[in-house]
Amino acid sequence: MGVTQAQQPGKARLLSEATRENISRIALNYDSAQSVVMPALYAAQEQLGYLPDQAIVEVAEILQLPPSEVGAVASFYTMYFRRPVGQHIISVCETLSCALRGAEGIMEHVRRKLNIKAGETTADGKFSLNSVECLGACDMAPVAMIDGEYYGNLTEEKVDEILMGLGL
Amino acid sequence: MIGEESGETQVTLTIDDRQVTVPNGTLILKAAEQLGIEIPVFCYHDKLKSIGACRMCIVDVEGLPKPVPSCATEVKEGMVVRTRTPEVAKMWEGVLEFLLVNHPLDCPVCDRGGECPLQDNTFKYGPRDSRFTGEKRHFAKPVPLSALVLLDRERCIMCTRCVRFCQEISGDEQLKIWDRGHGEYIDTFPGQTFDSNFSGNTIELCPVGALLSSVFRFRARPWEMKGAASICPHCGVGCNIRVDARNNREVVRFLSRENAEVDDGWLCDRGRFDSDFPNSGARLTKPLARKNGELTPVEWDEALDLVAEGLRRAAEAGPDQVGGLGSPWRTNEENYLLQKLFRTALGSNSLDFTFDGRGGGSDAIAEAFREGFFDGSISDTTTANVIFVLGSDISIDLPVVDLWLKKAVGRGAKLIYAYPTAVELAQHSQLFLPYAPGSEVELIEGLAASISAEEAAAHTGVPAELIAKAPQALMDARQTLVFVSGRLLEDEIGHRLLDALRRLRRAAASGEGQEMLVCAVFPDTNTQGAMDMGLLPGRYPGYRRIGDELAMQTIERTWLTQPASAPPMSGEQMLAAAAEGRMQAMYIMGLDPVSRPVGGEEIAEALSKVGFLVVADTFLTKTAELAHVVLPSCTFAEKDGTLTNTERRVQRIRPAMRIAGECRPDWVILSEIARRLGMEWSYGKAEDVFEEIARVTPQYAWLDYESIGEKGLQWRTG
Ligand code: SF4
Ligand code: SF4
Ligand code: FES
């Protein structure tokens, strides 16, 4: 079915041998292919920076799952990027606890500083801004995740400092 | 149901102050249904797993802190459920108000308008007003998911029925939820079309007008349509359909009319979407007769006189010079009357429903039907432990049976698939046996262990270790169900194949309580019925041999004249005779052999040498173009009758729309011809013909239109 038609002859594969091996290794830890989907997508994203459809098809092929199933997972989570993203990824939580502690203002501030909207990337390709659901760190609301690191109890000054550190 | 005796425990509960007793494990929703209490649903569907996602069905259960989804909550002893309190009403109103927040409310131009659960539930339980003043979600609408199915995402309420169909029923995983939260939407994988043999079912499952049929879109409003309970005319499964016609004038769609024993509520796309042909402007609507070499429109009387005269003359030249070809796409009544016409008025037994050669197997198959060898049914897939398919690509031959087989595999039945190539269903099998065509007999001998696996391997090319796995599986099975290709049975090897299957049956049903059931696979709509009605060379209706004294006596009692006992010619023999200019007359009903992809030209050449050729059909086919007289027949949508499916189930079709032009049902046409040939036939309706069929066809003896009813009945021997 879908799995076989994916790899058209002559079309270069996106995933490197290293990534493929990595995924096969990860798969050894799980009983079902479904469980491997998320770490496998991370591995692919690590190599490519984002997940073009072709990469999803290739992951599906390796795991012998329908591409639609893998794609739907990739589209559900905000941590997977289906479009190219900037060098630094800023994810501002806007769920309840953060919202009550001023997330909206923080978001607005970042937006102004970067001059982009949530979901966009700066023209120089340096920063991408995301609005995300609960990051599970309500104790230090408002929170943002920047390049995988948590930054809590954010204020506008703190944001300026962090962005400066990233070269803005 | 952990720790409970399976199924049998009963539970009594109270719903809206009324008591009801249901089996343990019943959902509150279903228990309420038994009391006639309606609870609105969206995501729940009887055929799909319940997921409790939309919350439309929430009800109040005494003692529980919060309302619960009745579609996902099982009953408990002594439970007290309330569905009609002000609180529940408010919740239902709330759910609907939320669903309508993003709904475009374009009911005036929506196919579903007038038969839409969202409309109906809102009308009954929804708020009168919306408090929402924001911007609704917008999507391009509608987007084609395939050439057949369109999706209007603005109307979608994300019930996920379509997604679950693709997952749980067809297994093709085509539709998925993409994105999340308020941004989520239904789609296939980016850039791919909705590639499935069963996509149309999602349209029927969709509780709103989000999934749309490109064939039906904008064709009719529900109140302009009337539905006829009929049978899909496109294959030997005979799925039960409702044929909807607009203002009695044109067929606009086929819907499933669930038959739990035949189709399980599903239709394939080939069947569902090929619904337009009765409306075609290219249909024949007036008889044609050849005048000065040209087919020219004539009145019925003239055409019928010509036909009767032409057939009479030819028959006078000798019964071996006239022959008739019936059709797997005509009703039993029509095929029956065709053979009766030939066997009475014309004295000929040369009857068939194909020009294809049947290397002798047809006699073996006829014998097997006479003795009741075939006893398997489609619904036996729900109980069989082992299902063995031989020589048929079920997904193409009998599409909806593909779903039955997947369902059987899903509940743990063992599927053994023997087919020369790795077709899709083979991938779902536990044991796939790709044999060399022609080695079917040896393959079965191997499965029955009447020859060694090694010997079978040498003949079939299937590795011995694979063949060796089968005998044990068959031994262990309480019930084995075999689907065997009818084409193979009709072939040279048919005779030996049947013998091999008999041996397999002895092996697989040797133990106490063991049985092996066999069902023949006939892909065409009414092949079974055409054979039953005596369109096999050498057989009267009911597979009784020509010349069989007893058969002739019974038939004579009903026909009031002796049936012909002249030696028969098969279709193949008639064709050969025609090619040599030895056929004085032929009557071809509902068949277009000239249009066959292979061999059509030779057939055309042979037919052009027939002294007098009559073709009765719905279109001016290539075969009809060669005829001396062409008679316009009704399609299945314009007449009554019965069809017999591949599992020997006799089912009724009913008229759905008025007759096109001057067309007539073939049984009427044949009666008219018979009358002109001096026969005293007096059939006022198709049912009268069927009554006679029941009198001369032993397998049909216990059937009549009333008992066949809405769901059909299988014929039986003895
Ligand atoms: S398209 Fe229809 S069936 Fe599918 S999720 Fe939307 S409303 Fe439900
Ligand atoms: S399986 Fe056959 S009878 Fe059923 S819908 Fe398809 S074509 Fe029609
Ligand atoms: S119908 Fe019960 S939750 Fe959707």
mmCIF file with all atom_site columns, N, CA, C and O in Angstrom, chain A residues 116-152:
data_model
loop_
_atom_site.group_PDB
_atom_site.id
_atom_site.type_symbol
_atom_site.label_atom_id
_atom_site.label_alt_id
_atom_site.label_comp_id
_atom_site.label_asym_id
_atom_site.label_entity_id
_atom_site.label_seq_id
_atom_site.pdbx_PDB_ins_code
_atom_site.Cartn_x
_atom_site.Cartn_y
_atom_site.Cartn_z
_atom_site.occupancy
_atom_site.B_iso_or_equiv
_atom_site.pdbx_formal_charge
_atom_site.auth_seq_id
_atom_site.auth_comp_id
_atom_site.auth_asym_id
_atom_site.auth_atom_id
_atom_site.pdbx_PDB_model_num
ATOM 1   N N  . ILE A 1 116 ? 7.952  39.307 14.315 1.00 0.00 ? 116 ILE A N  1
ATOM 2   C CA . ILE A 1 116 ? 7.252  38.212 13.611 1.00 0.00 ? 116 ILE A CA 1
ATOM 3   C C  . ILE A 1 116 ? 6.075  37.761 14.469 1.00 0.00 ? 116 ILE A C  1
ATOM 4   O O  . ILE A 1 116 ? 6.008  38.075 15.651 1.00 0.00 ? 116 ILE A O  1
ATOM 5   N N  . LYS A 1 117 ? 5.157  37.000 13.835 1.00 0.00 ? 117 LYS A N  1
ATOM 6   C CA . LYS A 1 117 ? 4.027  36.432 14.573 1.00 0.00 ? 117 LYS A CA 1
ATOM 7   C C  . LYS A 1 117 ? 4.369  35.003 14.984 1.00 0.00 ? 117 LYS A C  1
ATOM 8   O O  . LYS A 1 117 ? 5.316  34.408 14.450 1.00 0.00 ? 117 LYS A O  1
ATOM 9   N N  . ALA A 1 118 ? 3.572  34.481 15.923 1.00 0.00 ? 118 ALA A N  1
ATOM 10  C CA . ALA A 1 118 ? 3.769  33.082 16.319 1.00 0.00 ? 118 ALA A CA 1
ATOM 11  C C  . ALA A 1 118 ? 3.633  32.201 15.089 1.00 0.00 ? 118 ALA A C  1
ATOM 12  O O  . ALA A 1 118 ? 2.755  32.417 14.249 1.00 0.00 ? 118 ALA A O  1
ATOM 13  N N  . GLY A 1 119 ? 4.508  31.232 14.966 1.00 0.00 ? 119 GLY A N  1
ATOM 14  C CA . GLY A 1 119 ? 4.463  30.341 13.797 1.00 0.00 ? 119 GLY A CA 1
ATOM 15  C C  . GLY A 1 119 ? 5.376  30.814 12.685 1.00 0.00 ? 119 GLY A C  1
ATOM 16  O O  . GLY A 1 119 ? 5.507  30.150 11.665 1.00 0.00 ? 119 GLY A O  1
ATOM 17  N N  . GLU A 1 120 ? 6.017  31.952 12.876 1.00 0.00 ? 120 GLU A N  1
ATOM 18  C CA . GLU A 1 120 ? 6.863  32.490 11.804 1.00 0.00 ? 120 GLU A CA 1
ATOM 19  C C  . GLU A 1 120 ? 8.347  32.442 12.174 1.00 0.00 ? 120 GLU A C  1
ATOM 20  O O  . GLU A 1 120 ? 8.706  32.202 13.319 1.00 0.00 ? 120 GLU A O  1
ATOM 21  N N  . THR A 1 121 ? 9.170  32.714 11.176 1.00 0.00 ? 121 THR A N  1
ATOM 22  C CA . THR A 1 121 ? 10.623 32.723 11.345 1.00 0.00 ? 121 THR A CA 1
ATOM 23  C C  . THR A 1 121 ? 11.155 34.068 10.849 1.00 0.00 ? 121 THR A C  1
ATOM 24  O O  . THR A 1 121 ? 10.647 34.596 9.857  1.00 0.00 ? 121 THR A O  1
ATOM 25  N N  . THR A 1 122 ? 12.142 34.610 11.539 1.00 0.00 ? 122 THR A N  1
ATOM 26  C CA . THR A 1 122 ? 12.676 35.917 11.107 1.00 0.00 ? 122 THR A CA 1
ATOM 27  C C  . THR A 1 122 ? 13.337 35.784 9.744  1.00 0.00 ? 122 THR A C  1
ATOM 28  O O  . THR A 1 122 ? 13.806 34.703 9.379  1.00 0.00 ? 122 THR A O  1
ATOM 29  N N  . ALA A 1 123 ? 13.371 36.903 9.038  1.00 0.00 ? 123 ALA A N  1
ATOM 30  C CA . ALA A 1 123 ? 13.854 36.879 7.655  1.00 0.00 ? 123 ALA A CA 1
ATOM 31  C C  . ALA A 1 123 ? 15.303 36.394 7.578  1.00 0.00 ? 123 ALA A C  1
ATOM 32  O O  . ALA A 1 123 ? 15.685 35.738 6.608  1.00 0.00 ? 123 ALA A O  1
ATOM 33  N N  . ASP A 1 124 ? 16.093 36.682 8.613  1.00 0.00 ? 124 ASP A N  1
ATOM 34  C CA . ASP A 1 124 ? 17.491 36.249 8.578  1.00 0.00 ? 124 ASP A CA 1
ATOM 35  C C  . ASP A 1 124 ? 17.647 34.773 8.977  1.00 0.00 ? 124 ASP A C  1
ATOM 36  O O  . ASP A 1 124 ? 18.770 34.265 9.063  1.00 0.00 ? 124 ASP A O  1
ATOM 37  N N  . GLY A 1 125 ? 16.493 34.137 9.257  1.00 0.00 ? 125 GLY A N  1
ATOM 38  C CA . GLY A 1 125 ? 16.552 32.711 9.569  1.00 0.00 ? 125 GLY A CA 1
ATOM 39  C C  . GLY A 1 125 ? 17.108 32.412 10.946 1.00 0.00 ? 125 GLY A C  1
ATOM 40  O O  . GLY A 1 125 ? 17.465 31.282 11.258 1.00 0.00 ? 125 GLY A O  1
ATOM 41  N N  . LYS A 1 126 ? 17.145 33.417 11.793 1.00 0.00 ? 126 LYS A N  1
ATOM 42  C CA . LYS A 1 126 ? 17.774 33.207 13.105 1.00 0.00 ? 126 LYS A CA 1
ATOM 43  C C  . LYS A 1 126 ? 16.787 32.703 14.156 1.00 0.00 ? 126 LYS A C  1
ATOM 44  O O  . LYS A 1 126 ? 17.128 31.830 14.960 1.00 0.00 ? 126 LYS A O  1
ATOM 45  N N  . PHE A 1 127 ? 15.573 33.270 14.162 1.00 0.00 ? 127 PHE A N  1
ATOM 46  C CA . PHE A 1 127 ? 14.622 32.917 15.224 1.00 0.00 ? 127 PHE A CA 1
ATOM 47  C C  . PHE A 1 127 ? 13.278 32.426 14.664 1.00 0.00 ? 127 PHE A C  1
ATOM 48  O O  . PHE A 1 127 ? 12.775 32.985 13.693 1.00 0.00 ? 127 PHE A O  1
ATOM 49  N N  . SER A 1 128 ? 12.736 31.379 15.343 1.00 0.00 ? 128 SER A N  1
ATOM 50  C CA . SER A 1 128 ? 11.343 30.990 15.071 1.00 0.00 ? 128 SER A CA 1
ATOM 51  C C  . SER A 1 128 ? 10.570 31.130 16.361 1.00 0.00 ? 128 SER A C  1
ATOM 52  O O  . SER A 1 128 ? 11.094 30.812 17.440 1.00 0.00 ? 128 SER A O  1
ATOM 53  N N  . LEU A 1 129 ? 9.336  31.609 16.250 1.00 0.00 ? 129 LEU A N  1
ATOM 54  C CA . LEU A 1 129 ? 8.514  31.810 17.444 1.00 0.00 ? 129 LEU A CA 1
ATOM 55  C C  . LEU A 1 129 ? 7.295  30.891 17.386 1.00 0.00 ? 129 LEU A C  1
ATOM 56  O O  . LEU A 1 129 ? 6.618  30.813 16.363 1.00 0.00 ? 129 LEU A O  1
ATOM 57  N N  . ASN A 1 130 ? 7.035  30.200 18.497 1.00 0.00 ? 130 ASN A N  1
ATOM 58  C CA . ASN A 1 130 ? 5.859  29.325 18.566 1.00 0.00 ? 130 ASN A CA 1
ATOM 59  C C  . ASN A 1 130 ? 5.047  29.620 19.802 1.00 0.00 ? 130 ASN A C  1
ATOM 60  O O  . ASN A 1 130 ? 5.613  29.923 20.847 1.00 0.00 ? 130 ASN A O  1
ATOM 61  N N  . SER A 1 131 ? 3.742  29.467 19.657 1.00 0.00 ? 131 SER A N  1
ATOM 62  C CA . SER A 1 131 ? 2.892  29.461 20.834 1.00 0.00 ? 131 SER A CA 1
ATOM 63  C C  . SER A 1 131 ? 2.584  27.998 21.124 1.00 0.00 ? 131 SER A C  1
ATOM 64  O O  . SER A 1 131 ? 2.162  27.271 20.227 1.00 0.00 ? 131 SER A O  1
ATOM 65  N N  . VAL A 1 132 ? 2.835  27.546 22.332 1.00 0.00 ? 132 VAL A N  1
ATOM 66  C CA . VAL A 1 132 ? 2.634  26.127 22.603 1.00 0.00 ? 132 VAL A CA 1
ATOM 67  C C  . VAL A 1 132 ? 1.699  25.911 23.789 1.00 0.00 ? 132 VAL A C  1
ATOM 68  O O  . VAL A 1 132 ? 1.426  26.828 24.564 1.00 0.00 ? 132 VAL A O  1
ATOM 69  N N  . GLU A 1 133 ? 1.230  24.660 23.877 1.00 0.00 ? 133 GLU A N  1
ATOM 70  C CA . GLU A 1 133 ? 0.394  24.300 25.030 1.00 0.00 ? 133 GLU A CA 1
ATOM 71  C C  . GLU A 1 133 ? 1.319  23.992 26.200 1.00 0.00 ? 133 GLU A C  1
ATOM 72  O O  . GLU A 1 133 ? 2.533  23.941 26.070 1.00 0.00 ? 133 GLU A O  1
ATOM 73  N N  . CYS A 1 134 ? 0.714  23.736 27.340 1.00 0.00 ? 134 CYS A N  1
ATOM 74  C CA . CYS A 1 134 ? 1.394  23.573 28.629 1.00 0.00 ? 134 CYS A CA 1
ATOM 75  C C  . CYS A 1 134 ? 2.733  22.842 28.514 1.00 0.00 ? 134 CYS A C  1
ATOM 76  O O  . CYS A 1 134 ? 2.833  21.747 27.980 1.00 0.00 ? 134 CYS A O  1
ATOM 77  N N  . LEU A 1 135 ? 3.777  23.461 29.030 1.00 0.00 ? 135 LEU A N  1
ATOM 78  C CA . LEU A 1 135 ? 5.101  22.845 29.008 1.00 0.00 ? 135 LEU A CA 1
ATOM 79  C C  . LEU A 1 135 ? 5.361  22.052 30.283 1.00 0.00 ? 135 LEU A C  1
ATOM 80  O O  . LEU A 1 135 ? 6.458  21.526 30.490 1.00 0.00 ? 135 LEU A O  1
ATOM 81  N N  . GLY A 1 136 ? 4.372  22.019 31.154 1.00 0.00 ? 136 GLY A N  1
ATOM 82  C CA . GLY A 1 136 ? 4.494  21.205 32.366 1.00 0.00 ? 136 GLY A CA 1
ATOM 83  C C  . GLY A 1 136 ? 5.428  21.817 33.386 1.00 0.00 ? 136 GLY A C  1
ATOM 84  O O  . GLY A 1 136 ? 6.101  21.105 34.133 1.00 0.00 ? 136 GLY A O  1
ATOM 85  N N  . ALA A 1 137 ? 5.472  23.136 33.413 1.00 0.00 ? 137 ALA A N  1
ATOM 86  C CA . ALA A 1 137 ? 6.348  23.794 34.395 1.00 0.00 ? 137 ALA A CA 1
ATOM 87  C C  . ALA A 1 137 ? 5.596  24.964 35.013 1.00 0.00 ? 137 ALA A C  1
ATOM 88  O O  . ALA A 1 137 ? 6.125  26.071 35.139 1.00 0.00 ? 137 ALA A O  1
ATOM 89  N N  . CYS A 1 138 ? 4.362  24.704 35.399 1.00 0.00 ? 138 CYS A N  1
ATOM 90  C CA . CYS A 1 138 ? 3.487  25.773 35.875 1.00 0.00 ? 138 CYS A CA 1
ATOM 91  C C  . CYS A 1 138 ? 4.073  26.468 37.104 1.00 0.00 ? 138 CYS A C  1
ATOM 92  O O  . CYS A 1 138 ? 3.766  27.617 37.379 1.00 0.00 ? 138 CYS A O  1
ATOM 93  N N  . ASP A 1 139 ? 4.899  25.749 37.867 1.00 0.00 ? 139 ASP A N  1
ATOM 94  C CA . ASP A 1 139 ? 5.452  26.347 39.091 1.00 0.00 ? 139 ASP A CA 1
ATOM 95  C C  . ASP A 1 139 ? 6.317  27.553 38.782 1.00 0.00 ? 139 ASP A C  1
ATOM 96  O O  . ASP A 1 139 ? 6.566  28.376 39.640 1.00 0.00 ? 139 ASP A O  1
ATOM 97  N N  . MET A 1 140 ? 6.814  27.662 37.561 1.00 0.00 ? 140 MET A N  1
ATOM 98  C CA . MET A 1 140 ? 7.606  28.850 37.242 1.00 0.00 ? 140 MET A CA 1
ATOM 99  C C  . MET A 1 140 ? 6.992  29.630 36.081 1.00 0.00 ? 140 MET A C  1
ATOM 100 O O  . MET A 1 140 ? 7.681  30.197 35.247 1.00 0.00 ? 140 MET A O  1
ATOM 101 N N  . ALA A 1 141 ? 5.657  29.640 36.050 1.00 0.00 ? 141 ALA A N  1
ATOM 102 C CA . ALA A 1 141 ? 4.957  30.392 35.009 1.00 0.00 ? 141 ALA A CA 1
ATOM 103 C C  . ALA A 1 141 ? 5.288  31.870 35.142 1.00 0.00 ? 141 ALA A C  1
ATOM 104 O O  . ALA A 1 141 ? 5.512  32.336 36.277 1.00 0.00 ? 141 ALA A O  1
ATOM 105 N N  . PRO A 1 142 ? 5.292  32.625 34.076 1.00 0.00 ? 142 PRO A N  1
ATOM 106 C CA . PRO A 1 142 ? 5.180  32.163 32.687 1.00 0.00 ? 142 PRO A CA 1
ATOM 107 C C  . PRO A 1 142 ? 6.509  31.575 32.179 1.00 0.00 ? 142 PRO A C  1
ATOM 108 O O  . PRO A 1 142 ? 7.558  32.041 32.539 1.00 0.00 ? 142 PRO A O  1
ATOM 109 N N  . VAL A 1 143 ? 6.342  30.578 31.309 1.00 0.00 ? 143 VAL A N  1
ATOM 110 C CA . VAL A 1 143 ? 7.485  29.787 30.887 1.00 0.00 ? 143 VAL A CA 1
ATOM 111 C C  . VAL A 1 143 ? 7.670  29.828 29.373 1.00 0.00 ? 143 VAL A C  1
ATOM 112 O O  . VAL A 1 143 ? 6.690  29.918 28.636 1.00 0.00 ? 143 VAL A O  1
ATOM 113 N N  . ALA A 1 144 ? 8.903  29.739 28.946 1.00 0.00 ? 144 ALA A N  1
ATOM 114 C CA . ALA A 1 144 ? 9.182  29.531 27.522 1.00 0.00 ? 144 ALA A CA 1
ATOM 115 C C  . ALA A 1 144 ? 10.253 28.456 27.411 1.00 0.00 ? 144 ALA A C  1
ATOM 116 O O  . ALA A 1 144 ? 11.064 28.266 28.329 1.00 0.00 ? 144 ALA A O  1
ATOM 117 N N  . MET A 1 145 ? 10.197 27.733 26.309 1.00 0.00 ? 145 MET A N  1
ATOM 118 C CA . MET A 1 145 ? 11.265 26.775 26.034 1.00 0.00 ? 145 MET A CA 1
ATOM 119 C C  . MET A 1 145 ? 12.055 27.319 24.855 1.00 0.00 ? 145 MET A C  1
ATOM 120 O O  . MET A 1 145 ? 11.489 27.582 23.791 1.00 0.00 ? 145 MET A O  1
ATOM 121 N N  . ILE A 1 146 ? 13.336 27.506 25.093 1.00 0.00 ? 146 ILE A N  1
ATOM 122 C CA . ILE A 1 146 ? 14.173 28.079 24.034 1.00 0.00 ? 146 ILE A CA 1
ATOM 123 C C  . ILE A 1 146 ? 15.305 27.103 23.740 1.00 0.00 ? 146 ILE A C  1
ATOM 124 O O  . ILE A 1 146 ? 16.095 26.781 24.619 1.00 0.00 ? 146 ILE A O  1
ATOM 125 N N  . ASP A 1 147 ? 15.326 26.626 22.528 1.00 0.00 ? 147 ASP A N  1
ATOM 126 C CA . ASP A 1 147 ? 16.315 25.621 22.100 1.00 0.00 ? 147 ASP A CA 1
ATOM 127 C C  . ASP A 1 147 ? 16.405 24.458 23.089 1.00 0.00 ? 147 ASP A C  1
ATOM 128 O O  . ASP A 1 147 ? 17.492 24.012 23.468 1.00 0.00 ? 147 ASP A O  1
ATOM 129 N N  . GLY A 1 148 ? 15.216 24.024 23.542 1.00 0.00 ? 148 GLY A N  1
ATOM 130 C CA . GLY A 1 148 ? 15.187 22.850 24.397 1.00 0.00 ? 148 GLY A CA 1
ATOM 131 C C  . GLY A 1 148 ? 15.381 23.141 25.877 1.00 0.00 ? 148 GLY A C  1
ATOM 132 O O  . GLY A 1 148 ? 15.214 22.268 26.714 1.00 0.00 ? 148 GLY A O  1
ATOM 133 N N  . GLU A 1 149 ? 15.753 24.380 26.210 1.00 0.00 ? 149 GLU A N  1
ATOM 134 C CA . GLU A 1 149 ? 15.951 24.736 27.628 1.00 0.00 ? 149 GLU A CA 1
ATOM 135 C C  . GLU A 1 149 ? 14.740 25.483 28.158 1.00 0.00 ? 149 GLU A C  1
ATOM 136 O O  . GLU A 1 149 ? 14.126 26.265 27.445 1.00 0.00 ? 149 GLU A O  1
ATOM 137 N N  . TYR A 1 150 ? 14.419 25.274 29.456 1.00 0.00 ? 150 TYR A N  1
ATOM 138 C CA . TYR A 1 150 ? 13.307 25.990 30.077 1.00 0.00 ? 150 TYR A CA 1
ATOM 139 C C  . TYR A 1 150 ? 13.782 27.310 30.659 1.00 0.00 ? 150 TYR A C  1
ATOM 140 O O  . TYR A 1 150 ? 14.848 27.375 31.260 1.00 0.00 ? 150 TYR A O  1
ATOM 141 N N  . TYR A 1 151 ? 12.970 28.336 30.478 1.00 0.00 ? 151 TYR A N  1
ATOM 142 C CA . TYR A 1 151 ? 13.216 29.628 31.117 1.00 0.00 ? 151 TYR A CA 1
ATOM 143 C C  . TYR A 1 151 ? 11.931 30.033 31.818 1.00 0.00 ? 151 TYR A C  1
ATOM 144 O O  . TYR A 1 151 ? 10.902 30.195 31.154 1.00 0.00 ? 151 TYR A O  1
ATOM 145 N N  . GLY A 1 152 ? 11.985 30.181 33.174 1.00 0.00 ? 152 GLY A N  1
ATOM 146 C CA . GLY A 1 152 ? 10.764 30.429 33.932 1.00 0.00 ? 152 GLY A CA 1
ATOM 147 C C  . GLY A 1 152 ? 10.704 31.803 34.545 1.00 0.00 ? 152 GLY A C  1
ATOM 148 O O  . GLY A 1 152 ? 11.663 32.576 34.460 1.00 0.00 ? 152 GLY A O  1
#
